[in-house]
Amino acid sequence: MGNPKAIIKTTKIEHVAFNQITAEFAEIEGEGDKSLKYWKKVHQAYYEREMETYTDEFDENMIIVCEHFRRIYSEV
């Protein structure tokens, strides 16, 4: 193991259908250009790749667990 680089505290957990993810959540997550379009593109590709192993298929109505958190410690 090693020393932590950051410590977070979960502040909220939401269960949201993929097709109901908001632009606000996509921006908060902070990946790519922070747009909802980018978020959906990369996350759909990820879920399709991961689900293939289980012979399951991506569905826009599937539930996504959205974690909101705040950083309580960071080396940076």
PDB file of N, CA and C in Angstrom:
ATOM      1  N   MET A   1       0.842  -1.180   0.000  1.00  0.00           N
ATOM      2  CA  MET A   1       0.000   0.000   0.000  1.00  0.00           C
ATOM      3  C   MET A   1       0.882   1.235   0.000  1.00  0.00           C
ATOM      4  N   GLY A   2       0.525   2.241   0.657  1.00  0.00           N
ATOM      5  CA  GLY A   2       1.276   3.481   0.668  1.00  0.00           C
ATOM      6  C   GLY A   2       0.487   4.529   1.408  1.00  0.00           C
ATOM      7  N   ASN A   3       0.896   5.735   1.221  1.00  0.00           N
ATOM      8  CA  ASN A   3       0.204   6.849   1.860  1.00  0.00           C
ATOM      9  C   ASN A   3      -0.876   7.388   0.940  1.00  0.00           C
ATOM     10  N   PRO A   4      -1.991   7.813   1.514  1.00  0.00           N
ATOM     11  CA  PRO A   4      -3.080   8.328   0.670  1.00  0.00           C
ATOM     12  C   PRO A   4      -2.665   9.619  -0.030  1.00  0.00           C
ATOM     13  N   LYS A   5      -3.171   9.774  -1.241  1.00  0.00           N
ATOM     14  CA  LYS A   5      -2.975  11.016  -1.997  1.00  0.00           C
ATOM     15  C   LYS A   5      -4.136  11.964  -1.759  1.00  0.00           C
ATOM     16  N   ALA A   6      -5.282  11.394  -1.407  1.00  0.00           N
ATOM     17  CA  ALA A   6      -6.470  12.191  -1.125  1.00  0.00           C
ATOM     18  C   ALA A   6      -7.426  11.355  -0.288  1.00  0.00           C
ATOM     19  N   ILE A   7      -8.268  12.034   0.454  1.00  0.00           N
ATOM     20  CA  ILE A   7      -9.336  11.389   1.211  1.00  0.00           C
ATOM     21  C   ILE A   7     -10.606  12.151   0.880  1.00  0.00           C
ATOM     22  N   ILE A   8     -11.669  11.392   0.571  1.00  0.00           N
ATOM     23  CA  ILE A   8     -12.938  12.021   0.245  1.00  0.00           C
ATOM     24  C   ILE A   8     -13.999  11.608   1.257  1.00  0.00           C
ATOM     25  N   LYS A   9     -15.054  12.405   1.316  1.00  0.00           N
ATOM     26  CA  LYS A   9     -16.205  12.083   2.147  1.00  0.00           C
ATOM     27  C   LYS A   9     -17.431  12.094   1.247  1.00  0.00           C
ATOM     28  N   THR A  10     -18.131  10.978   1.203  1.00  0.00           N
ATOM     29  CA  THR A  10     -19.357  10.901   0.416  1.00  0.00           C
ATOM     30  C   THR A  10     -20.415  11.774   1.062  1.00  0.00           C
ATOM     31  N   THR A  11     -21.044  12.630   0.259  1.00  0.00           N
ATOM     32  CA  THR A  11     -22.073  13.525   0.781  1.00  0.00           C
ATOM     33  C   THR A  11     -23.477  13.158   0.325  1.00  0.00           C
ATOM     34  N   LYS A  12     -23.553  12.397  -0.801  1.00  0.00           N
ATOM     35  CA  LYS A  12     -24.876  12.002  -1.300  1.00  0.00           C
ATOM     36  C   LYS A  12     -24.696  10.867  -2.307  1.00  0.00           C
ATOM     37  N   ILE A  13     -25.626   9.935  -2.282  1.00  0.00           N
ATOM     38  CA  ILE A  13     -25.692   8.853  -3.260  1.00  0.00           C
ATOM     39  C   ILE A  13     -27.067   8.935  -3.916  1.00  0.00           C
ATOM     40  N   GLU A  14     -27.075   8.902  -5.241  1.00  0.00           N
ATOM     41  CA  GLU A  14     -28.338   8.921  -5.981  1.00  0.00           C
ATOM     42  C   GLU A  14     -28.372   7.745  -6.944  1.00  0.00           C
ATOM     43  N   HIS A  15     -29.547   7.186  -7.137  1.00  0.00           N
ATOM     44  CA  HIS A  15     -29.764   6.149  -8.147  1.00  0.00           C
ATOM     45  C   HIS A  15     -30.552   6.812  -9.267  1.00  0.00           C
ATOM     46  N   VAL A  16     -29.917   6.940 -10.440  1.00  0.00           N
ATOM     47  CA  VAL A  16     -30.493   7.707 -11.547  1.00  0.00           C
ATOM     48  C   VAL A  16     -30.421   6.870 -12.819  1.00  0.00           C
ATOM     49  N   ALA A  17     -31.500   6.866 -13.590  1.00  0.00           N
ATOM     50  CA  ALA A  17     -31.460   6.195 -14.889  1.00  0.00           C
ATOM     51  C   ALA A  17     -30.429   6.895 -15.766  1.00  0.00           C
ATOM     52  N   PHE A  18     -29.695   6.113 -16.557  1.00  0.00           N
ATOM     53  CA  PHE A  18     -28.664   6.673 -17.432  1.00  0.00           C
ATOM     54  C   PHE A  18     -29.212   7.840 -18.242  1.00  0.00           C
ATOM     55  N   ASN A  19     -30.411   7.682 -18.788  1.00  0.00           N
ATOM     56  CA  ASN A  19     -30.978   8.732 -19.633  1.00  0.00           C
ATOM     57  C   ASN A  19     -31.502   9.936 -18.840  1.00  0.00           C
ATOM     58  N   GLN A  20     -31.373   9.899 -17.527  1.00  0.00           N
ATOM     59  CA  GLN A  20     -31.793  11.021 -16.682  1.00  0.00           C
ATOM     60  C   GLN A  20     -30.610  11.736 -16.023  1.00  0.00           C
ATOM     61  N   ILE A  21     -29.389  11.316 -16.346  1.00  0.00           N
ATOM     62  CA  ILE A  21     -28.209  12.000 -15.813  1.00  0.00           C
ATOM     63  C   ILE A  21     -28.247  13.441 -16.302  1.00  0.00           C
ATOM     64  N   THR A  22     -27.945  14.365 -15.421  1.00  0.00           N
ATOM     65  CA  THR A  22     -28.039  15.786 -15.773  1.00  0.00           C
ATOM     66  C   THR A  22     -26.699  16.364 -16.218  1.00  0.00           C
ATOM     67  N   ALA A  23     -26.807  17.476 -16.923  1.00  0.00           N
ATOM     68  CA  ALA A  23     -25.602  18.208 -17.333  1.00  0.00           C
ATOM     69  C   ALA A  23     -24.831  18.661 -16.099  1.00  0.00           C
ATOM     70  N   GLU A  24     -25.546  18.992 -15.034  1.00  0.00           N
ATOM     71  CA  GLU A  24     -24.898  19.421 -13.792  1.00  0.00           C
ATOM     72  C   GLU A  24     -24.029  18.300 -13.225  1.00  0.00           C
ATOM     73  N   PHE A  25     -24.571  17.072 -13.206  1.00  0.00           N
ATOM     74  CA  PHE A  25     -23.776  15.957 -12.686  1.00  0.00           C
ATOM     75  C   PHE A  25     -22.552  15.706 -13.555  1.00  0.00           C
ATOM     76  N   ALA A  26     -22.738  15.743 -14.874  1.00  0.00           N
ATOM     77  CA  ALA A  26     -21.613  15.536 -15.796  1.00  0.00           C
ATOM     78  C   ALA A  26     -20.524  16.584 -15.563  1.00  0.00           C
ATOM     79  N   GLU A  27     -20.923  17.816 -15.349  1.00  0.00           N
ATOM     80  CA  GLU A  27     -19.943  18.889 -15.108  1.00  0.00           C
ATOM     81  C   GLU A  27     -19.224  18.675 -13.782  1.00  0.00           C
ATOM     82  N   ILE A  28     -19.966  18.319 -12.757  1.00  0.00           N
ATOM     83  CA  ILE A  28     -19.367  18.088 -11.437  1.00  0.00           C
ATOM     84  C   ILE A  28     -18.367  16.939 -11.498  1.00  0.00           C
ATOM     85  N   GLU A  29     -18.693  15.884 -12.253  1.00  0.00           N
ATOM     86  CA  GLU A  29     -17.778  14.748 -12.347  1.00  0.00           C
ATOM     87  C   GLU A  29     -16.454  15.173 -12.974  1.00  0.00           C
ATOM     88  N   GLY A  30     -16.503  16.132 -13.873  1.00  0.00           N
ATOM     89  CA  GLY A  30     -15.289  16.790 -14.352  1.00  0.00           C
ATOM     90  C   GLY A  30     -14.448  16.056 -15.373  1.00  0.00           C
ATOM     91  N   GLU A  31     -15.013  15.119 -16.110  1.00  0.00           N
ATOM     92  CA  GLU A  31     -14.228  14.404 -17.117  1.00  0.00           C
ATOM     93  C   GLU A  31     -14.333  15.095 -18.474  1.00  0.00           C
ATOM     94  N   GLY A  32     -13.270  14.964 -19.274  1.00  0.00           N
ATOM     95  CA  GLY A  32     -13.285  15.509 -20.632  1.00  0.00           C
ATOM     96  C   GLY A  32     -13.608  16.987 -20.641  1.00  0.00           C
ATOM     97  N   ASP A  33     -14.551  17.371 -21.493  1.00  0.00           N
ATOM     98  CA  ASP A  33     -14.932  18.786 -21.573  1.00  0.00           C
ATOM     99  C   ASP A  33     -16.054  19.138 -20.596  1.00  0.00           C
ATOM    100  N   LYS A  34     -16.402  18.191 -19.732  1.00  0.00           N
ATOM    101  CA  LYS A  34     -17.407  18.343 -18.671  1.00  0.00           C
ATOM    102  C   LYS A  34     -18.847  18.456 -19.195  1.00  0.00           C
ATOM    103  N   SER A  35     -19.048  18.154 -20.481  1.00  0.00           N
ATOM    104  CA  SER A  35     -20.401  18.240 -21.046  1.00  0.00           C
ATOM    105  C   SER A  35     -21.162  16.930 -20.845  1.00  0.00           C
ATOM    106  N   LEU A  36     -22.470  17.023 -20.884  1.00  0.00           N
ATOM    107  CA  LEU A  36     -23.321  15.839 -20.782  1.00  0.00           C
ATOM    108  C   LEU A  36     -23.092  14.932 -21.986  1.00  0.00           C
ATOM    109  N   LYS A  37     -22.923  15.506 -23.155  1.00  0.00           N
ATOM    110  CA  LYS A  37     -22.671  14.717 -24.366  1.00  0.00           C
ATOM    111  C   LYS A  37     -21.417  13.863 -24.207  1.00  0.00           C
ATOM    112  N   TYR A  38     -20.346  14.459 -23.729  1.00  0.00           N
ATOM    113  CA  TYR A  38     -19.104  13.721 -23.508  1.00  0.00           C
ATOM    114  C   TYR A  38     -19.315  12.647 -22.451  1.00  0.00           C
ATOM    115  N   TRP A  39     -19.947  12.991 -21.336  1.00  0.00           N
ATOM    116  CA  TRP A  39     -20.185  12.042 -20.243  1.00  0.00           C
ATOM    117  C   TRP A  39     -20.925  10.812 -20.767  1.00  0.00           C
ATOM    118  N   LYS A  40     -22.007  11.043 -21.506  1.00  0.00           N
ATOM    119  CA  LYS A  40     -22.798   9.921 -22.013  1.00  0.00           C
ATOM    120  C   LYS A  40     -21.994   9.068 -22.985  1.00  0.00           C
ATOM    121  N   LYS A  41     -21.225   9.697 -23.855  1.00  0.00           N
ATOM    122  CA  LYS A  41     -20.433   8.958 -24.847  1.00  0.00           C
ATOM    123  C   LYS A  41     -19.440   8.012 -24.161  1.00  0.00           C
ATOM    124  N   VAL A  42     -18.645   8.551 -23.238  1.00  0.00           N
ATOM    125  CA  VAL A  42     -17.604   7.712 -22.620  1.00  0.00           C
ATOM    126  C   VAL A  42     -18.186   6.701 -21.633  1.00  0.00           C
ATOM    127  N   HIS A  43     -19.246   7.066 -20.938  1.00  0.00           N
ATOM    128  CA  HIS A  43     -19.831   6.129 -19.992  1.00  0.00           C
ATOM    129  C   HIS A  43     -20.610   5.020 -20.697  1.00  0.00           C
ATOM    130  N   GLN A  44     -21.286   5.343 -21.780  1.00  0.00           N
ATOM    131  CA  GLN A  44     -21.966   4.285 -22.533  1.00  0.00           C
ATOM    132  C   GLN A  44     -20.941   3.295 -23.072  1.00  0.00           C
ATOM    133  N   ALA A  45     -19.845   3.797 -23.622  1.00  0.00           N
ATOM    134  CA  ALA A  45     -18.785   2.918 -24.134  1.00  0.00           C
ATOM    135  C   ALA A  45     -18.232   2.041 -23.008  1.00  0.00           C
ATOM    136  N   TYR A  46     -18.024   2.630 -21.841  1.00  0.00           N
ATOM    137  CA  TYR A  46     -17.508   1.876 -20.684  1.00  0.00           C
ATOM    138  C   TYR A  46     -18.488   0.769 -20.283  1.00  0.00           C
ATOM    139  N   TYR A  47     -19.759   1.119 -20.121  1.00  0.00           N
ATOM    140  CA  TYR A  47     -20.738   0.124 -19.683  1.00  0.00           C
ATOM    141  C   TYR A  47     -20.901  -0.981 -20.725  1.00  0.00           C
ATOM    142  N   GLU A  48     -20.900  -0.628 -22.003  1.00  0.00           N
ATOM    143  CA  GLU A  48     -21.004  -1.656 -23.044  1.00  0.00           C
ATOM    144  C   GLU A  48     -19.827  -2.622 -22.977  1.00  0.00           C
ATOM    145  N   ARG A  49     -18.638  -2.079 -22.806  1.00  0.00           N
ATOM    146  CA  ARG A  49     -17.424  -2.899 -22.710  1.00  0.00           C
ATOM    147  C   ARG A  49     -17.487  -3.817 -21.491  1.00  0.00           C
ATOM    148  N   GLU A  50     -17.843  -3.276 -20.344  1.00  0.00           N
ATOM    149  CA  GLU A  50     -17.880  -4.050 -19.109  1.00  0.00           C
ATOM    150  C   GLU A  50     -18.996  -5.089 -19.104  1.00  0.00           C
ATOM    151  N   MET A  51     -20.135  -4.745 -19.674  1.00  0.00           N
ATOM    152  CA  MET A  51     -21.287  -5.638 -19.640  1.00  0.00           C
ATOM    153  C   MET A  51     -21.150  -6.787 -20.629  1.00  0.00           C
ATOM    154  N   GLU A  52     -20.336  -6.608 -21.645  1.00  0.00           N
ATOM    155  CA  GLU A  52     -20.133  -7.639 -22.652  1.00  0.00           C
ATOM    156  C   GLU A  52     -19.652  -8.949 -22.025  1.00  0.00           C
ATOM    157  N   THR A  53     -18.827  -8.842 -21.015  1.00  0.00           N
ATOM    158  CA  THR A  53     -18.311 -10.008 -20.302  1.00  0.00           C
ATOM    159  C   THR A  53     -19.441 -10.845 -19.705  1.00  0.00           C
ATOM    160  N   TYR A  54     -20.523 -10.194 -19.338  1.00  0.00           N
ATOM    161  CA  TYR A  54     -21.644 -10.869 -18.679  1.00  0.00           C
ATOM    162  C   TYR A  54     -22.801 -11.142 -19.640  1.00  0.00           C
ATOM    163  N   THR A  55     -22.543 -11.006 -20.933  1.00  0.00           N
ATOM    164  CA  THR A  55     -23.568 -11.160 -21.973  1.00  0.00           C
ATOM    165  C   THR A  55     -24.817 -10.341 -21.647  1.00  0.00           C
ATOM    166  N   ASP A  56     -24.602  -9.168 -21.136  1.00  0.00           N
ATOM    167  CA  ASP A  56     -25.678  -8.233 -20.847  1.00  0.00           C
ATOM    168  C   ASP A  56     -25.540  -7.085 -21.833  1.00  0.00           C
ATOM    169  N   GLU A  57     -26.579  -6.273 -21.967  1.00  0.00           N
ATOM    170  CA  GLU A  57     -26.536  -5.169 -22.908  1.00  0.00           C
ATOM    171  C   GLU A  57     -26.834  -3.850 -22.225  1.00  0.00           C
ATOM    172  N   PHE A  58     -26.177  -2.823 -22.722  1.00  0.00           N
ATOM    173  CA  PHE A  58     -26.419  -1.466 -22.246  1.00  0.00           C
ATOM    174  C   PHE A  58     -27.870  -1.088 -22.535  1.00  0.00           C
ATOM    175  N   ASP A  59     -28.468  -0.356 -21.603  1.00  0.00           N
ATOM    176  CA  ASP A  59     -29.842   0.128 -21.758  1.00  0.00           C
ATOM    177  C   ASP A  59     -29.889   1.536 -21.191  1.00  0.00           C
ATOM    178  N   GLU A  60     -30.430   2.469 -21.937  1.00  0.00           N
ATOM    179  CA  GLU A  60     -30.504   3.867 -21.480  1.00  0.00           C
ATOM    180  C   GLU A  60     -31.320   4.027 -20.206  1.00  0.00           C
ATOM    181  N   ASN A  61     -32.136   3.039 -19.874  1.00  0.00           N
ATOM    182  CA  ASN A  61     -32.956   3.110 -18.662  1.00  0.00           C
ATOM    183  C   ASN A  61     -32.287   2.477 -17.448  1.00  0.00           C
ATOM    184  N   MET A  62     -31.098   1.894 -17.646  1.00  0.00           N
ATOM    185  CA  MET A  62     -30.450   1.231 -16.514  1.00  0.00           C
ATOM    186  C   MET A  62     -30.072   2.260 -15.444  1.00  0.00           C
ATOM    187  N   ILE A  63     -30.072   1.804 -14.220  1.00  0.00           N
ATOM    188  CA  ILE A  63     -29.812   2.684 -13.084  1.00  0.00           C
ATOM    189  C   ILE A  63     -28.309   2.824 -12.860  1.00  0.00           C
ATOM    190  N   ILE A  64     -27.884   4.060 -12.686  1.00  0.00           N
ATOM    191  CA  ILE A  64     -26.496   4.408 -12.406  1.00  0.00           C
ATOM    192  C   ILE A  64     -26.430   4.917 -10.967  1.00  0.00           C
ATOM    193  N   VAL A  65     -25.451   4.466 -10.225  1.00  0.00           N
ATOM    194  CA  VAL A  65     -25.247   4.969  -8.867  1.00  0.00           C
ATOM    195  C   VAL A  65     -24.327   6.177  -8.971  1.00  0.00           C
ATOM    196  N   CYS A  66     -24.835   7.339  -8.590  1.00  0.00           N
ATOM    197  CA  CYS A  66     -24.088   8.598  -8.677  1.00  0.00           C
ATOM    198  C   CYS A  66     -23.645   9.002  -7.273  1.00  0.00           C
ATOM    199  N   GLU A  67     -22.353   9.114  -7.103  1.00  0.00           N
ATOM    200  CA  GLU A  67     -21.799   9.483  -5.801  1.00  0.00           C
ATOM    201  C   GLU A  67     -21.349  10.942  -5.841  1.00  0.00           C
ATOM    202  N   HIS A  68     -21.809  11.699  -4.884  1.00  0.00           N
ATOM    203  CA  HIS A  68     -21.353  13.079  -4.697  1.00  0.00           C
ATOM    204  C   HIS A  68     -20.421  13.066  -3.490  1.00  0.00           C
ATOM    205  N   PHE A  69     -19.326  13.772  -3.589  1.00  0.00           N
ATOM    206  CA  PHE A  69     -18.381  13.766  -2.476  1.00  0.00           C
ATOM    207  C   PHE A  69     -17.629  15.085  -2.417  1.00  0.00           C
ATOM    208  N   ARG A  70     -16.958  15.255  -1.305  1.00  0.00           N
ATOM    209  CA  ARG A  70     -16.069  16.401  -1.167  1.00  0.00           C
ATOM    210  C   ARG A  70     -14.715  15.902  -0.699  1.00  0.00           C
ATOM    211  N   ARG A  71     -13.685  16.582  -1.135  1.00  0.00           N
ATOM    212  CA  ARG A  71     -12.328  16.206  -0.737  1.00  0.00           C
ATOM    213  C   ARG A  71     -12.067  16.785   0.658  1.00  0.00           C
ATOM    214  N   ILE A  72     -11.622  15.934   1.562  1.00  0.00           N
ATOM    215  CA  ILE A  72     -11.318  16.424   2.908  1.00  0.00           C
ATOM    216  C   ILE A  72      -9.815  16.437   3.182  1.00  0.00           C
ATOM    217  N   TYR A  73      -9.045  15.818   2.280  1.00  0.00           N
ATOM    218  CA  TYR A  73      -7.600  15.868   2.394  1.00  0.00           C
ATOM    219  C   TYR A  73      -7.007  15.656   1.001  1.00  0.00           C
ATOM    220  N   SER A  74      -5.965  16.394   0.700  1.00  0.00           N
ATOM    221  CA  SER A  74      -5.252  16.204  -0.566  1.00  0.00           C
ATOM    222  C   SER A  74      -3.803  16.637  -0.378  1.00  0.00           C
ATOM    223  N   GLU A  75      -2.894  15.885  -0.977  1.00  0.00           N
ATOM    224  CA  GLU A  75      -1.478  16.276  -0.918  1.00  0.00           C
ATOM    225  C   GLU A  75      -1.217  17.515  -1.754  1.00  0.00           C
ATOM    226  N   VAL A  76      -2.036  17.733  -2.754  1.00  0.00           N
ATOM    227  CA  VAL A  76      -1.808  18.843  -3.685  1.00  0.00           C
ATOM    228  C   VAL A  76      -2.285  20.145  -3.102  1.00  0.00           C
TER     229      VAL A  76
END
